[in-house]
mmCIF file of C-alpha atoms in Angstrom:
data_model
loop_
_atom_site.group_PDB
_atom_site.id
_atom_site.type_symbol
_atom_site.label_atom_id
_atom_site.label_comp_id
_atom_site.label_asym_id
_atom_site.label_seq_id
_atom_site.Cartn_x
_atom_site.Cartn_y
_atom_site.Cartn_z
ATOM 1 C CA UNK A 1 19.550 4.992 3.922
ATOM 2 C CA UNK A 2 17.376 4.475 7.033
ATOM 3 C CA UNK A 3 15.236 1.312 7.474
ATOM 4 C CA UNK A 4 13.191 -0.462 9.940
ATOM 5 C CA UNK A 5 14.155 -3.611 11.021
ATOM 6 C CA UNK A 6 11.254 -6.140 12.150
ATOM 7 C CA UNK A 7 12.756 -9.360 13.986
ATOM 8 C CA UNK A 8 10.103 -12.019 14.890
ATOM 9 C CA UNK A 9 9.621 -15.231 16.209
ATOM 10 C CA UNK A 10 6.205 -17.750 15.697
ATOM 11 C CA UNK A 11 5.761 -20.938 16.205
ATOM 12 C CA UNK A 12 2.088 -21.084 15.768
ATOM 13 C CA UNK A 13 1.465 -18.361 13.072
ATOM 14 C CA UNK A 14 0.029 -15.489 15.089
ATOM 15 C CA UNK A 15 3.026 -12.994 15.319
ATOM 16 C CA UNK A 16 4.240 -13.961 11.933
ATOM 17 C CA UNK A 17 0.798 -12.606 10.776
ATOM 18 C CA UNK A 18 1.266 -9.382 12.911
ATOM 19 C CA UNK A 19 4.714 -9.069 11.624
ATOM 20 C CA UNK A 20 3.855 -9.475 8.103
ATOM 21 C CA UNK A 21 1.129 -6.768 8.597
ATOM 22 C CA UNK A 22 3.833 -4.494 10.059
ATOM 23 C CA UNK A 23 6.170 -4.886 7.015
ATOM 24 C CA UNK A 24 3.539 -4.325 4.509
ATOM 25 C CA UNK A 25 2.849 -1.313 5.912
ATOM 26 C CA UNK A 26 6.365 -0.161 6.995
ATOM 27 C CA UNK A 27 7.489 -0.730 3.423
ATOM 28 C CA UNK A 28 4.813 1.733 2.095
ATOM 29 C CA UNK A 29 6.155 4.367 4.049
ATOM 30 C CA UNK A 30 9.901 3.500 3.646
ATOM 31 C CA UNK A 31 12.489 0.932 3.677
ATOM 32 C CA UNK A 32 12.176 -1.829 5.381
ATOM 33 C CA UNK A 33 13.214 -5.504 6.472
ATOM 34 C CA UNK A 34 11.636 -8.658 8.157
ATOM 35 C CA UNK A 35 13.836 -11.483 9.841
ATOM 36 C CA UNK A 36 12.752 -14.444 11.545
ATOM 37 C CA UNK A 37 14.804 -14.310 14.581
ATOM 38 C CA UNK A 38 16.931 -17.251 14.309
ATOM 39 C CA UNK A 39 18.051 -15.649 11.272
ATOM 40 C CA UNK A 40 19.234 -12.380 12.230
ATOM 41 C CA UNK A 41 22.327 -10.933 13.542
ATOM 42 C CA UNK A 42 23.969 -8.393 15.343
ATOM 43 C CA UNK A 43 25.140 -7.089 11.567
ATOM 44 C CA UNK A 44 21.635 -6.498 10.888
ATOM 45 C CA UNK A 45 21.187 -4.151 13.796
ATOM 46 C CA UNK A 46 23.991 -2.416 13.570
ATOM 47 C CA UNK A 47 22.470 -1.596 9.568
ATOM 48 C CA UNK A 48 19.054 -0.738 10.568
ATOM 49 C CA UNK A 49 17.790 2.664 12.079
ATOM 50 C CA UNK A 50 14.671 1.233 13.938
ATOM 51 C CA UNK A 51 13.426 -2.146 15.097
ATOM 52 C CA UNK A 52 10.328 -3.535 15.564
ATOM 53 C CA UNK A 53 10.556 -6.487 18.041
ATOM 54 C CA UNK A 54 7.734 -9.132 17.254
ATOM 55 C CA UNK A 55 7.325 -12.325 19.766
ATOM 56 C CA UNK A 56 4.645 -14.710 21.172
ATOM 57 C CA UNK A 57 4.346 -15.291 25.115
ATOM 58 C CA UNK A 58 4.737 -18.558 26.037
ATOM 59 C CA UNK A 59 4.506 -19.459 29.493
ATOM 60 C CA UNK A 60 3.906 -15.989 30.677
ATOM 61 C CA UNK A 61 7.410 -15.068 28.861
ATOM 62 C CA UNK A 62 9.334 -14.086 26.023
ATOM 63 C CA UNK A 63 9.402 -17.197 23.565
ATOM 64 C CA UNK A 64 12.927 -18.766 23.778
ATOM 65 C CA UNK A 65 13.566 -18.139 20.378
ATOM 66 C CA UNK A 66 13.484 -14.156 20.894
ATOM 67 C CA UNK A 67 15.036 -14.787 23.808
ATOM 68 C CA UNK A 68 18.055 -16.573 22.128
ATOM 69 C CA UNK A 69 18.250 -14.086 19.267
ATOM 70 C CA UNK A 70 18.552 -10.960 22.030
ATOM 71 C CA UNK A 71 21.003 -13.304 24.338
ATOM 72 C CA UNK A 72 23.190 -14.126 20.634
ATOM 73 C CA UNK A 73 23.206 -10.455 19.602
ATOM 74 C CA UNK A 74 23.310 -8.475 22.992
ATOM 75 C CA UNK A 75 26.890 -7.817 23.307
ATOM 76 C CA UNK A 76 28.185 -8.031 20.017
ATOM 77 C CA UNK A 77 26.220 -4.463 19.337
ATOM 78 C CA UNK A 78 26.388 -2.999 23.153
ATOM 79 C CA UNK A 79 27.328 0.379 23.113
ATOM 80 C CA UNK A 80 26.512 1.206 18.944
ATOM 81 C CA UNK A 81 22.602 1.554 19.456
ATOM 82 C CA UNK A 82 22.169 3.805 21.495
ATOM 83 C CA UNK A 83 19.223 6.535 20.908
ATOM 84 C CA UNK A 84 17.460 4.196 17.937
ATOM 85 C CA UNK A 85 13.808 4.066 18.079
ATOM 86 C CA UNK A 86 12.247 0.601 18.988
ATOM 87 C CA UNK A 87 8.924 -0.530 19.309
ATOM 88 C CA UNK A 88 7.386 -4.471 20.301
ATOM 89 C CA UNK A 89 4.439 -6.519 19.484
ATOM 90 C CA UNK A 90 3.435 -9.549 21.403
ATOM 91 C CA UNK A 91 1.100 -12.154 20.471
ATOM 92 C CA UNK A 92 -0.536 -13.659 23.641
ATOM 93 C CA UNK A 93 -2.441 -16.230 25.433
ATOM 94 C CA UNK A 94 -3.146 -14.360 28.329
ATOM 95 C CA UNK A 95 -1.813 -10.310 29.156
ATOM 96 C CA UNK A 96 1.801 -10.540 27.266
ATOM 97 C CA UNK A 97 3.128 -7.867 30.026
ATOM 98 C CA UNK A 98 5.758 -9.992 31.052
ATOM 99 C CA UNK A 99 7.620 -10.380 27.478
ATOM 100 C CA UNK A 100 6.736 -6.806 27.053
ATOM 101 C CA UNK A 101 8.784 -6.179 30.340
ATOM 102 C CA UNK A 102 11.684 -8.667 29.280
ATOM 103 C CA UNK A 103 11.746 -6.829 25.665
ATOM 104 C CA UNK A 104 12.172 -3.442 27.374
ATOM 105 C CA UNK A 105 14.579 -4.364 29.564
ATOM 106 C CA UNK A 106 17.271 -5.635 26.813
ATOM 107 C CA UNK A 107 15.892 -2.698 24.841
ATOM 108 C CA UNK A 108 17.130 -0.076 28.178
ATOM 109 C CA UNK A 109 19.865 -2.189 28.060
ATOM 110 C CA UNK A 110 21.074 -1.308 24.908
ATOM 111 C CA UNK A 111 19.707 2.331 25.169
ATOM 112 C CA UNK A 112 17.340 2.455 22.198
ATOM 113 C CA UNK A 113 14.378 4.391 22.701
ATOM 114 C CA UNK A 114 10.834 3.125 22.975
ATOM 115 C CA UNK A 115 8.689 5.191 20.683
ATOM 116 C CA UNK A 116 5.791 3.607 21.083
ATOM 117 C CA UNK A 117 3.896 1.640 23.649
ATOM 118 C CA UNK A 118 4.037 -2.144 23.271
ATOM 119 C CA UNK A 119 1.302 -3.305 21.442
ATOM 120 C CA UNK A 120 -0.092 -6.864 22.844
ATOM 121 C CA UNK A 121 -2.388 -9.240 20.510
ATOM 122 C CA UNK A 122 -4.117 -11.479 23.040
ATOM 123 C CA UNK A 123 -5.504 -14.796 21.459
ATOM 124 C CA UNK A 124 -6.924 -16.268 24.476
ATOM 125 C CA UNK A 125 -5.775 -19.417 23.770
ATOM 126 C CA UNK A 126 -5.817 -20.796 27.699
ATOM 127 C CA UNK A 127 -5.944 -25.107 26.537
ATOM 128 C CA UNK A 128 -2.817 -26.437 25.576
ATOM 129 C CA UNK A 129 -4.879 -27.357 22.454
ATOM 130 C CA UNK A 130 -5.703 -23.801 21.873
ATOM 131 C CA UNK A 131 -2.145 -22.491 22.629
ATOM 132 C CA UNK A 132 -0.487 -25.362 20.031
ATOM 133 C CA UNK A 133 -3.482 -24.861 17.249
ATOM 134 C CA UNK A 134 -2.391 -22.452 14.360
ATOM 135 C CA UNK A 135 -3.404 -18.478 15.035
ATOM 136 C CA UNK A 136 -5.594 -16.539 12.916
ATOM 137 C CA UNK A 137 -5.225 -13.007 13.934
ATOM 138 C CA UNK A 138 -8.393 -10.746 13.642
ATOM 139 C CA UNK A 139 -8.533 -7.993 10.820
ATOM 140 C CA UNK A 140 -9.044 -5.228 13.638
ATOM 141 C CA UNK A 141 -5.723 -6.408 15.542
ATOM 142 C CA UNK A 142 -4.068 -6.889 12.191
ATOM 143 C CA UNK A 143 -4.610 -3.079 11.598
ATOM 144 C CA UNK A 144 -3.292 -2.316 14.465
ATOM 145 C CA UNK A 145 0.003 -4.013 13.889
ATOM 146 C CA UNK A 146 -0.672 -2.435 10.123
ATOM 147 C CA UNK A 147 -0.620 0.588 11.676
ATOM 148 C CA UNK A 148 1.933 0.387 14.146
ATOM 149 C CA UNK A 149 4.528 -0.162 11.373
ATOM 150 C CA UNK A 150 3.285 2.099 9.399
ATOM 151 C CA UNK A 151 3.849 4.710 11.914
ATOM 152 C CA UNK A 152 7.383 3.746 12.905
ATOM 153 C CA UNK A 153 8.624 3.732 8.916
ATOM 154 C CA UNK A 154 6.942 7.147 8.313
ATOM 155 C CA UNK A 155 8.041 8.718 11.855
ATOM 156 C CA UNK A 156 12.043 7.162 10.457
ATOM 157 C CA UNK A 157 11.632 8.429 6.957
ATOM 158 C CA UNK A 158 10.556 11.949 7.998
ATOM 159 C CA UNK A 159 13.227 12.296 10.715
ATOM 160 C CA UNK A 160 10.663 12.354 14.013
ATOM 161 C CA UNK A 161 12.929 9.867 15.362
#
């Protein structure tokens, strides 16, 4: 059976939130499965049918956590992705582009296909005690994550994809 897999990192409660929206909705529409990064593996990839991609910026990058999870899983499923639909979500402090452009790149890398433009949550958090303080994530941008996994788990269950 096809699923959507959402992998996330958050250290400050912001792209868990967005996440969490996501699944809610993706599992309304059809199966799917949330995984804090540090928890999932290449096994889970190579199960799922679609990914959703969920990580905070920090300093104007890809949190290291993502980052570890795509370095840790990268090879082992090179070559067995190809053509799967992917989307990302980025919680930021400023624009987010640049862990939107390191997300795409590993995503090109393994072929998947982006069926969706990146959706960025920006927080404005510019202190380093706004950055560290716990995210609340508005009700308008948490529809938009609602919807965004919505659309990728109804798009997989009614073969768009």
């Amino acid at each position: 059976m096809s699923h959507l897999l959402i992998v996330y990192h958050s250290r400050t409660g912001g792209t868990q939130q967005m996440a969490e929206a996501a699944l809610k909705a993706a599992q309304a529409e059809g199966e799917a499965k949330l995984l804090r990064a540090r928890e999932a593996q290449a096994e889970d990839l190579l199960k799922a049918s679609a990914y959703l991609f969920a990580a905070p910026e920090n300093l104007a990058a890809l949190s290291g956590e993502m980052k570890e999870f795509f370095d840790r899983t990268y090879y082992p499923v090179l070559g067995k992705l190809e053509g799967r639909p992917y989307a990302q979500m980025v919680c930021a402090g400023s624009d987010g582009e640049n862990a939107v452009r390191q997300t795409a790149r590993i995503a090109k890398g393994w072929r998947l296909k982006e069926v969706q433009d990146a959706l960025i949550i920006c927080t404005h958090a510019q202190t380093e005690e706004a950055i560290l303080a716990p995210k609340t994530i508005s009700k308008d941008d948490l529809q938009k994550c609602h919807d965004l996994g919505a659309a990728l788990s109804a798009g997989l269950s009614m073969g768009v994809f």
